[in-house]
Coordinates of C-alpha atoms and ligand atoms in Angstrom, one line a residue:
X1 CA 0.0 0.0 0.0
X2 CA 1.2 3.7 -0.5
X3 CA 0.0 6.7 0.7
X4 CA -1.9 9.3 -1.4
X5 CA -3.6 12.5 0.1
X6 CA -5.4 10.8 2.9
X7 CA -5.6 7.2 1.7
X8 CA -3.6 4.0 1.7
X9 CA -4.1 2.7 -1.4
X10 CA -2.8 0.1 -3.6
X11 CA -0.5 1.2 -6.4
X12 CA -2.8 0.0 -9.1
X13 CA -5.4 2.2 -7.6
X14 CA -3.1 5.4 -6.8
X15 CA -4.2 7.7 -9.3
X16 CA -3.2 11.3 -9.7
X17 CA -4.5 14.0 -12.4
X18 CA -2.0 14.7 -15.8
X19 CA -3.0 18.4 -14.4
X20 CA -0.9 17.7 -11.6
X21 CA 1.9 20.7 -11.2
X22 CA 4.0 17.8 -10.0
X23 CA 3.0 16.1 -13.8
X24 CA 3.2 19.8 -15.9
X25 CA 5.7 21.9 -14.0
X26 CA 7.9 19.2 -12.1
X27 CA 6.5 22.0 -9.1
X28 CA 7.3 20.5 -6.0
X29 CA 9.6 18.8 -3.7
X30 CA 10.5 14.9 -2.4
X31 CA 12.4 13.1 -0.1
X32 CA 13.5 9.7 0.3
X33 CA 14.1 8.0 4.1
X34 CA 15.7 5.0 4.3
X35 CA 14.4 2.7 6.8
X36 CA 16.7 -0.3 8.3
X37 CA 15.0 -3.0 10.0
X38 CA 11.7 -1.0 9.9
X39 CA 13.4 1.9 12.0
X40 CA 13.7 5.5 9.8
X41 CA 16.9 6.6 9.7
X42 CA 17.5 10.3 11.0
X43 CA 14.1 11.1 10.5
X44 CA 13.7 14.1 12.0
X45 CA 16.8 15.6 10.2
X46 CA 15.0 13.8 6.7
X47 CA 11.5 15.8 7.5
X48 CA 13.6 19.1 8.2
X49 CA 15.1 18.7 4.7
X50 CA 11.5 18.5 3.3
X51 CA 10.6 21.4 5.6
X52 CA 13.4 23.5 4.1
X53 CA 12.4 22.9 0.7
X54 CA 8.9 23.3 1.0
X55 CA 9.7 26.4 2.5
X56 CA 11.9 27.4 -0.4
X57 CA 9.5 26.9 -3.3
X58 CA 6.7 28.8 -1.2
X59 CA 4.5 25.5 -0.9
X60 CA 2.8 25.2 2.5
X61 CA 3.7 22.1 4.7
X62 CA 0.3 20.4 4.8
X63 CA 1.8 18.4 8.0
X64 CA 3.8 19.1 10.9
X65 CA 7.2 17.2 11.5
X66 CA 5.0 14.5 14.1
X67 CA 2.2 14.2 11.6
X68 CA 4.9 13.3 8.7
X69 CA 6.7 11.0 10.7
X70 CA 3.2 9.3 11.9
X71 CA 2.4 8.9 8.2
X72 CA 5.6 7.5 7.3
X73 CA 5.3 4.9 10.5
X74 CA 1.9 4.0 9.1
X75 CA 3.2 3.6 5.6
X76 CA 6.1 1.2 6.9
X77 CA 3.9 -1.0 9.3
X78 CA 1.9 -2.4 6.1
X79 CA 5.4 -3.6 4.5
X80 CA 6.8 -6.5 4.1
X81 CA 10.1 -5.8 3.7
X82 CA 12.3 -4.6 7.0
X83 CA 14.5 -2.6 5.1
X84 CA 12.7 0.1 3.0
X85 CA 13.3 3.2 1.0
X86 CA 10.4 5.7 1.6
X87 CA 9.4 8.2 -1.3
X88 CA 7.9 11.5 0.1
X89 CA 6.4 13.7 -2.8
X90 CA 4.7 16.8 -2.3
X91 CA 3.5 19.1 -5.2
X92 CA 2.0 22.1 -5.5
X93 CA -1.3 20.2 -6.7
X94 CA -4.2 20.2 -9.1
X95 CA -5.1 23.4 -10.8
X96 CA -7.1 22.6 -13.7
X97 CA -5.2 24.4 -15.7
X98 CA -1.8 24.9 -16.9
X99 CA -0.9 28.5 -15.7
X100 CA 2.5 29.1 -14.3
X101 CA 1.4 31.2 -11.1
X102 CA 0.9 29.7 -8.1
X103 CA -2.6 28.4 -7.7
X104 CA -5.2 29.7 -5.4
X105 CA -6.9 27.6 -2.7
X106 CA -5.7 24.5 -4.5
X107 CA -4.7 21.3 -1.9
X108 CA -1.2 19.8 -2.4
X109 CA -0.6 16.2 -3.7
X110 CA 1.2 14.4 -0.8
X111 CA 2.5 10.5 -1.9
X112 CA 4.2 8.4 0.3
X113 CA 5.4 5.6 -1.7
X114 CA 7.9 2.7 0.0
X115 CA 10.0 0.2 -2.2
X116 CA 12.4 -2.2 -0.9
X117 CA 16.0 -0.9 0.0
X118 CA 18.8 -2.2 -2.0
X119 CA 22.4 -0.6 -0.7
X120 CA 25.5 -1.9 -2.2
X121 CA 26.3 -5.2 -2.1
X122 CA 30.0 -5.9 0.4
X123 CA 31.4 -7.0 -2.5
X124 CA 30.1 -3.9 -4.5
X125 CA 31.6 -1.9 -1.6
X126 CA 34.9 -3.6 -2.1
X127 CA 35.8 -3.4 -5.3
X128 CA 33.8 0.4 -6.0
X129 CA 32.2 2.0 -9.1
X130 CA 33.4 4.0 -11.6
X131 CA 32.0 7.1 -12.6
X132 CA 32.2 9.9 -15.6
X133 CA 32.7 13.4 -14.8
X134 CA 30.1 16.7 -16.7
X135 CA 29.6 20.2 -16.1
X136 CA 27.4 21.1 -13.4
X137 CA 24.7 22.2 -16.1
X138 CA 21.7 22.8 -13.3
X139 CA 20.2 25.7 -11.5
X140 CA 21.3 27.4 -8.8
X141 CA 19.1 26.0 -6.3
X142 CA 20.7 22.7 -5.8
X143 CA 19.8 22.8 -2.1
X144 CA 16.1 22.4 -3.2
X145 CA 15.2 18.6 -3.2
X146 CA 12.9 19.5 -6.3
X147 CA 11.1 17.2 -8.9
X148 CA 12.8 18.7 -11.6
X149 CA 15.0 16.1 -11.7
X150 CA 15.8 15.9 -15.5
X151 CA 19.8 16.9 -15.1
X152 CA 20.3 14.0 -12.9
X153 CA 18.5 11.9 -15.7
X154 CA 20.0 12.9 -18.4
X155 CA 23.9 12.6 -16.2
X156 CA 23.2 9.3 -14.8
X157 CA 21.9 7.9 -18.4
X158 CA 25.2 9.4 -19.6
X159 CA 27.2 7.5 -17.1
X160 CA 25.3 4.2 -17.7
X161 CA 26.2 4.2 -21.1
X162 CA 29.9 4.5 -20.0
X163 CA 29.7 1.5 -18.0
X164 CA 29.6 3.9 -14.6
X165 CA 27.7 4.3 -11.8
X166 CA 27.8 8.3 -11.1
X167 CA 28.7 11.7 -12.9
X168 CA 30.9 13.6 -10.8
X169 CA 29.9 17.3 -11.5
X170 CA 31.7 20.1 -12.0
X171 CA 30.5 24.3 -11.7
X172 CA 33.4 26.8 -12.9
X173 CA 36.5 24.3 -12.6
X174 CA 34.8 23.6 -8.5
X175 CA 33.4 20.6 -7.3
X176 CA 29.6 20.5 -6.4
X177 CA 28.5 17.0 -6.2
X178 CA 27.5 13.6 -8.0
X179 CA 24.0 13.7 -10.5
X180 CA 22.7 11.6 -7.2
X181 CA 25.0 11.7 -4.1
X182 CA 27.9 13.9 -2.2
X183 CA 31.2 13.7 -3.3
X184 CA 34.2 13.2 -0.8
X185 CA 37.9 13.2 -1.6
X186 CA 41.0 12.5 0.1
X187 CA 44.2 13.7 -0.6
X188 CA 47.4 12.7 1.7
X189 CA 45.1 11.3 4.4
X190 CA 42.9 14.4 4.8
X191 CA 39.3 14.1 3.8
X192 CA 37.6 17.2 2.4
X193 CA 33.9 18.2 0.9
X194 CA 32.5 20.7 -0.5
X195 CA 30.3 23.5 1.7
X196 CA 26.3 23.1 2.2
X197 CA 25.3 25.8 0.2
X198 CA 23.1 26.7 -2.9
X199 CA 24.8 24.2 -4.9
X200 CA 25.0 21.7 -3.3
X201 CA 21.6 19.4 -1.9
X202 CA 23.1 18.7 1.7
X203 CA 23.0 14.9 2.2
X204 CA 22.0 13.4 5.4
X205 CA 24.7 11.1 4.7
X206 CA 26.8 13.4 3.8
X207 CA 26.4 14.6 7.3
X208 CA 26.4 11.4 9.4
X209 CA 30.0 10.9 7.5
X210 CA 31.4 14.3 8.5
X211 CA 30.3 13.2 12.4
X212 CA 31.5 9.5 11.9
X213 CA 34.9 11.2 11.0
X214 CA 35.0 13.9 13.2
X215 CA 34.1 11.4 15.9
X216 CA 36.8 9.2 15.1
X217 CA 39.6 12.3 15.1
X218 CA 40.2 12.0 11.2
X219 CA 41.3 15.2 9.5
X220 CA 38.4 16.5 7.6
X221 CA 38.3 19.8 5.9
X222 CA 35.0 21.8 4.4
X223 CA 35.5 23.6 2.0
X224 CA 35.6 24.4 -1.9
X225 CA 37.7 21.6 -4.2
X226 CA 39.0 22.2 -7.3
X227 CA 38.4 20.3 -10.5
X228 CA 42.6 19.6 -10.2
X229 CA 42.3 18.1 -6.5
X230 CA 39.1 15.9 -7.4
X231 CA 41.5 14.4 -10.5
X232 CA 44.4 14.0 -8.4
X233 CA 42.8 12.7 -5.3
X234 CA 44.1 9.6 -3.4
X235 CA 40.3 8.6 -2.8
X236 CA 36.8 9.8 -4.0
X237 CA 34.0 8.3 -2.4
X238 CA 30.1 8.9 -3.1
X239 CA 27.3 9.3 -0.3
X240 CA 23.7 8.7 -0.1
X241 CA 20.9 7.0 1.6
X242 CA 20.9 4.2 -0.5
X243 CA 24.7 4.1 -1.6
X244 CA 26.0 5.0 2.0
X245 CA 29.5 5.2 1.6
X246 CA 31.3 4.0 -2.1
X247 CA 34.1 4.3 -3.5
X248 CA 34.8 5.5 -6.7
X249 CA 37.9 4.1 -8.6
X250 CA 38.0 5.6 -11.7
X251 CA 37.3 9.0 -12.7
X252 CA 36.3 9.7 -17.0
X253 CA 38.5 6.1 -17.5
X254 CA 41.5 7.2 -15.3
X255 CA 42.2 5.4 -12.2
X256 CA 41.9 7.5 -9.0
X257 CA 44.6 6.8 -6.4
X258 CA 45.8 3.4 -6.9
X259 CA 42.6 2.4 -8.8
X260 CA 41.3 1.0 -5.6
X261 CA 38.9 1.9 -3.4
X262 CA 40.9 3.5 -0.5
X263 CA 41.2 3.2 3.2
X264 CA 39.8 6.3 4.1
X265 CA 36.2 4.8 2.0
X266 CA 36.3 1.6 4.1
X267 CA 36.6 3.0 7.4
X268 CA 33.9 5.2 7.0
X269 CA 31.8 2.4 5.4
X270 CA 32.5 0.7 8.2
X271 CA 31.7 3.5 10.6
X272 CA 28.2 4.0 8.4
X273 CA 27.7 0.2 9.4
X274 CA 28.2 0.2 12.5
X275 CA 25.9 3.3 13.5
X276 CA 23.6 2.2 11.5
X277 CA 23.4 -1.1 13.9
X278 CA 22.8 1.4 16.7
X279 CA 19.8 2.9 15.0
X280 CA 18.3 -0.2 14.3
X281 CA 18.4 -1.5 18.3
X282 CA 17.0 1.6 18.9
X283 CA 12.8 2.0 19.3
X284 CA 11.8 5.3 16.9
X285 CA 11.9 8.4 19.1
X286 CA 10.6 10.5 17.4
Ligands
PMP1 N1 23.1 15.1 -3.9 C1 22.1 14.8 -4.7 C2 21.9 15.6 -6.0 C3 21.2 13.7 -4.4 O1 20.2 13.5 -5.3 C4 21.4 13.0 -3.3 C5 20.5 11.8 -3.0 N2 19.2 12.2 -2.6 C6 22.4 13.3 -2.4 C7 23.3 14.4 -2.7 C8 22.6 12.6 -1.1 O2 21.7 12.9 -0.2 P1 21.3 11.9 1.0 O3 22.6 11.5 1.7 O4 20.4 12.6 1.9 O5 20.7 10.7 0.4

């Protein structure tokens, strides 16, 4: 069952008009939580994301922080599966028409839709992914989790096609990010990543990783990389929910580092694991 404006429903039976804004414009927002052994993973910190970009495109939250994480409870109590990836999607709704402006008096569409979680397989983690590297070719309101999400389609087809798994993306000669994750790098032991700003969508991963290495006294800078450290890094690794930590081993057909995926990448991995174990002894608290 999934979740649409009020209802559980089945999927076959979810059904939302074509004069959807989400369908016309792309005009709204989305989320995804993973869940591990039917526990959310930082939710609170995954509704405030949705908070903050609800806020930024000027769409009203049509549920507080305790409602959303009710809903999303609800949604993963009717699963099957113990470890789940849950799709929130809320648009700017059903107009009638297609008109640009914002609609008056016109109720959001809210989906909740769950899928099974796959992460990266051990083996995956070990020997890493390749990826392709593109200009950064997408608005300047990268910290927006919006539905316009036709960039990352058209960078992760791109990287398909070359046999990788992620586009590493680059905005005047900087690093910003991959089409569908954070991008670390490590150069002589020391970790860096690019600021949380504008261009930027700040992971929650991305955030558990700067903790995990903080925690752990490793060297860790924030700050802006060039396009010249990212090709002559020791390590690159990707983060996201459903990635966690991977390392990248070759960057547009050259190896990165020794071609391996590097130490720095395991230990964190192994860091992600482990608190990841803690969350999942834990009941929800919130
Ligand atoms: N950047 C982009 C562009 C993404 O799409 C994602 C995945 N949602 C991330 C970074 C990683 O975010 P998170 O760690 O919250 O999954």
């Amino acid at each position: 069952m999934l979740y649409l404006n009020g209802h559980f429903v089945r999927p076959e039976d979810a059904k939302i008009s074509a004069l959807d804004r989400g369908c016309l414009f792309g005009d709204g927002v989305y989320e995804v939580i993973p869940v591990y052994s039917r526990q959310p993973f930082r939710p609170a910190e995954h509704i405030r994301r949705l908070e903050a970009s609800l806020a930024a495109i000027g769409l009203p939250n049509p549920h507080t922080a305790e409602q959303w994480i009710a809903l999303v409870k609800q949604v993963i109590s009717q699963q099957d599966y113990e470890d789940l990836s849950i799709y929130l999607h809320v648009t700017r709704g059903n107009a009638g028409e297609r008109d640009f402006p914002f609609p008056e008096n016109t109720p959001p569409t809210v989906l909740i839709n769950p899928a099974p979680l796959v992460v990266p397989s051990q083996e995956a983690k070990a020997t890493g992914v390749r990826a392709i590297s593109h200009a950064d070719f997408r608005w300047l309101r990268c910290d927006i989790k919006s539905l316009n999400l036709l960039p990352a389609v058209l960078l992760r087809q791109a990287a398909k096609q070359a046999g990788c798994a992620e586009c590493v993306m680059f905005r005047d000669g900087m690093l910003s990010e991959g089409a569908a994750s954070n991008i670390f790098v490590v150069k002589n032991g020391v970790i860096a990543v690019p600021p949380k700003d504008h261009l930027i969508l700040p992971g929650i991963t991305y955030d558990v990783v700067i903790e995990l290495a903080q925690q752990h006294g490793l060297p860790l800078e924030v700050r802006h990389i060039s396009e010249t450290e990212v090709r002559n890094a020791d390590e690159l690794w990707m983060t996201s929910s459903t990635k966690e930590v991977l390392g990248i081993i070759e960057l547009d057909g050259k190896p990165v580092g020794n071609g391996r995926v590097g130490p720095l990448a395991q230990r964190l991995d192994s860091y992600y694991q482990a608190f990841k174990q803690t969350i999942m002894r834990k009941p929800i608290t919130c």
